[in-house]
Coordinates of C-alpha atoms in Angstrom, one line a residue:
X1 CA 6.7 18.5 0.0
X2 CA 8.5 14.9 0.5
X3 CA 6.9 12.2 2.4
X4 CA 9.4 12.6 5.1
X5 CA 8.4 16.5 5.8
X6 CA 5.1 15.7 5.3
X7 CA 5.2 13.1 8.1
X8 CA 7.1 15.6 10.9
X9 CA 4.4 18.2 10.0
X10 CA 1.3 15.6 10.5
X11 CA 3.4 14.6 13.8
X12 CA 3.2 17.8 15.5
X13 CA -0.5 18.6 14.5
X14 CA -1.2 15.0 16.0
X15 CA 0.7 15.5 19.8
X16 CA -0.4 19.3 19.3
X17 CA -4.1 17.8 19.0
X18 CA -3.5 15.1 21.4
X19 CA -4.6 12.4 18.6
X20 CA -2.6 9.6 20.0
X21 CA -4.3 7.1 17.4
X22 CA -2.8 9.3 14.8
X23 CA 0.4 10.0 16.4
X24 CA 1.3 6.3 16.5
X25 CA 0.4 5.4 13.1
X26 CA 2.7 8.5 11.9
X27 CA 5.6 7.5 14.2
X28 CA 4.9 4.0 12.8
X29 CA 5.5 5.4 9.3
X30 CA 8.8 7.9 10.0
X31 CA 10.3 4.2 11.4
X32 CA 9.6 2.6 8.4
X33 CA 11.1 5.4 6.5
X34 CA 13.9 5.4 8.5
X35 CA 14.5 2.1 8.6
X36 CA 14.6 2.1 4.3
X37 CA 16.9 4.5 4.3
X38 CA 19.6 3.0 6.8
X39 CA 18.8 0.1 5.0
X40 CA 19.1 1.3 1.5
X41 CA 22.7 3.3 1.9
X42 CA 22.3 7.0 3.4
X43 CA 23.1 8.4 0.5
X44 CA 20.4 7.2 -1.7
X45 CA 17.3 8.8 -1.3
X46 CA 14.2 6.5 -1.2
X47 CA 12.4 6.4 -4.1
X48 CA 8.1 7.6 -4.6
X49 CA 7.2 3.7 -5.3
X50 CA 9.4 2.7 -2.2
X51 CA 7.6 4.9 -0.1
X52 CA 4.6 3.5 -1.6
X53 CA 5.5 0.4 -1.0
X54 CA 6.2 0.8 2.5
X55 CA 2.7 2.4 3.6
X56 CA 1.0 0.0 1.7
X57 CA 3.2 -2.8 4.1
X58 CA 2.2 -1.0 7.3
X59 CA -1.7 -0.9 5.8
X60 CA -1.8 -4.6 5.2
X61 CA 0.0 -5.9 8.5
X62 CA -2.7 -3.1 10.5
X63 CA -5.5 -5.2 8.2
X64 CA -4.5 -8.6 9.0
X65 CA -3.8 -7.7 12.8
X66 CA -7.6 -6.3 12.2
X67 CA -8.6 -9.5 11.1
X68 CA -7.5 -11.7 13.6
X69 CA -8.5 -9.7 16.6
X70 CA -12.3 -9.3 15.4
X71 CA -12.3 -12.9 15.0
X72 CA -10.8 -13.3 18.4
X73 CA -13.6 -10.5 19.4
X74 CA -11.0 -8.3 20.5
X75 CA -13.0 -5.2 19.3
X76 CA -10.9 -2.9 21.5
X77 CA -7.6 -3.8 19.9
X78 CA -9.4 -3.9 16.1
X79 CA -10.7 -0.3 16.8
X80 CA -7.2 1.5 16.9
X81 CA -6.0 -0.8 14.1
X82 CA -8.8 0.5 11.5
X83 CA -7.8 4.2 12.8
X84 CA -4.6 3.6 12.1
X85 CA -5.3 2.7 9.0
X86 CA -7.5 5.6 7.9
X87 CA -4.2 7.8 8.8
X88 CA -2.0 5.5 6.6
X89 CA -4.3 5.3 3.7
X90 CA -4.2 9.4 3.4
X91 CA -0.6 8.8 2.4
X92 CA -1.3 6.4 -0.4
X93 CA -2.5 7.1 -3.8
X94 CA -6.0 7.0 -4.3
X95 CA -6.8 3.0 -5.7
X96 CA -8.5 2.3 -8.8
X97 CA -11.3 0.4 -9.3
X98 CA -11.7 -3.0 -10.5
X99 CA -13.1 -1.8 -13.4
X100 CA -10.2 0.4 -14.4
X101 CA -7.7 -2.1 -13.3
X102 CA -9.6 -4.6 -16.0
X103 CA -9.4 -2.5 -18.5
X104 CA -5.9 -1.6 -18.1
X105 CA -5.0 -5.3 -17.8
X106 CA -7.2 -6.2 -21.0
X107 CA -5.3 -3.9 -22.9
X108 CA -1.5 -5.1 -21.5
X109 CA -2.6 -8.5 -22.7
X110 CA -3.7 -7.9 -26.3
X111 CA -0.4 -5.7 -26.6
X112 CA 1.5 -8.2 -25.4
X113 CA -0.2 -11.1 -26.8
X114 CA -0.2 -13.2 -24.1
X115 CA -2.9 -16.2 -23.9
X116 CA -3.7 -18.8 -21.5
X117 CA -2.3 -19.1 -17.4
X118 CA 1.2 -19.6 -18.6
X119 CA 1.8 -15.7 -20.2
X120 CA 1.0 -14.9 -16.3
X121 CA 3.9 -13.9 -15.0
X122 CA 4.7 -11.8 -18.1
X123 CA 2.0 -10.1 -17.9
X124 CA 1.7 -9.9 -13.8
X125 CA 4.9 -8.0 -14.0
X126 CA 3.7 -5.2 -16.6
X127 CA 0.4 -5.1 -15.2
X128 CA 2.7 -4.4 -11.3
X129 CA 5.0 -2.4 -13.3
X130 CA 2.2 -0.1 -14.4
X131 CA -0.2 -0.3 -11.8
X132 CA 2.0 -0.3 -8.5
X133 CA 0.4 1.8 -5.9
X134 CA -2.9 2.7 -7.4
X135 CA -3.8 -1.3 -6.9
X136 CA -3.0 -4.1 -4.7
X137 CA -1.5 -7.1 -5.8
X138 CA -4.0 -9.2 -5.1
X139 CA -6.5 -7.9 -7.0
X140 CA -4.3 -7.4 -10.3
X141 CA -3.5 -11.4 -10.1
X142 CA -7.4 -12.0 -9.6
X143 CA -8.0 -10.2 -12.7
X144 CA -5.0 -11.5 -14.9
X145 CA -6.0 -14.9 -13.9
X146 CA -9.9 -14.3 -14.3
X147 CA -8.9 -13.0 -18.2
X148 CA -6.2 -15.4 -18.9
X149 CA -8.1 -18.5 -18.5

């Protein structure tokens, strides 16, 4: 079943349940859909990593909105933000661990046989290549840099 489907079915099972939290995290989502494929050409289809890369865009901008209103001690707006990001997150591929992503990055390097902080962006971009949607960005570039130097 595509992303898309998916998406209609959880809609109705959310304004059947009444689950507004829900409901406007998935309408949040069918935009963002929608909005790639206008964007992209209608008759292109949007790729698996697109559609990765678009829940994973609507995760972090719910986190950083998070952020700001529990420093502002807005709990009531940070409460729906978090929910909304549980919904999201069910969407997403399941993230590795630190661990993994180490190991994984370990072995890119001594196959590529990249040394010191200048082979970064070499290996940043097989390590993404690889990687993309089981781990965020900012934890791959911790870990190149932390093995690199």
């Amino acid at each position: 079943m595509s992303l898309s489907t998916q998406i209609m079915e959880d809609i109705k099972t959310a304004m059947r349940a009444k689950d507004t939290i829900a409901l406007e995290a998935l309408r949040a989502i069918k935009s963002e859909l929608l909005l790639a494929q206008t964007a992209t050409g209608s008759k292109e289809e949007i790729t698996t990593a697109d559609e990765i890369k678009l829940l994973q865009k609507l995760v972090k901008t719910r986190k950083d909105s998070a952020k700001i209103f529990t420093e502002q001690n807005r709990l009531d707006l940070a409460e729906p933000e978090l929910a909304q990001i549980a919904v999201i997150e069910k969407f997403l591929p399941a993230q590795m661990s630190e661990a993994e992503v180490e190991a994984i990055i370990a072995k890119i390097i001594a196959e590529t046989g990249a040394s010191g902080i200048a082979s970064m962006g070499k290996v940043m971009g097989i390590a993404s290549a690889q990687l993309g949607g089981t781990a965020e960005g900012k934890i791959i570039s911790t870990i190149v840099k932390k093995l690199l130097v």
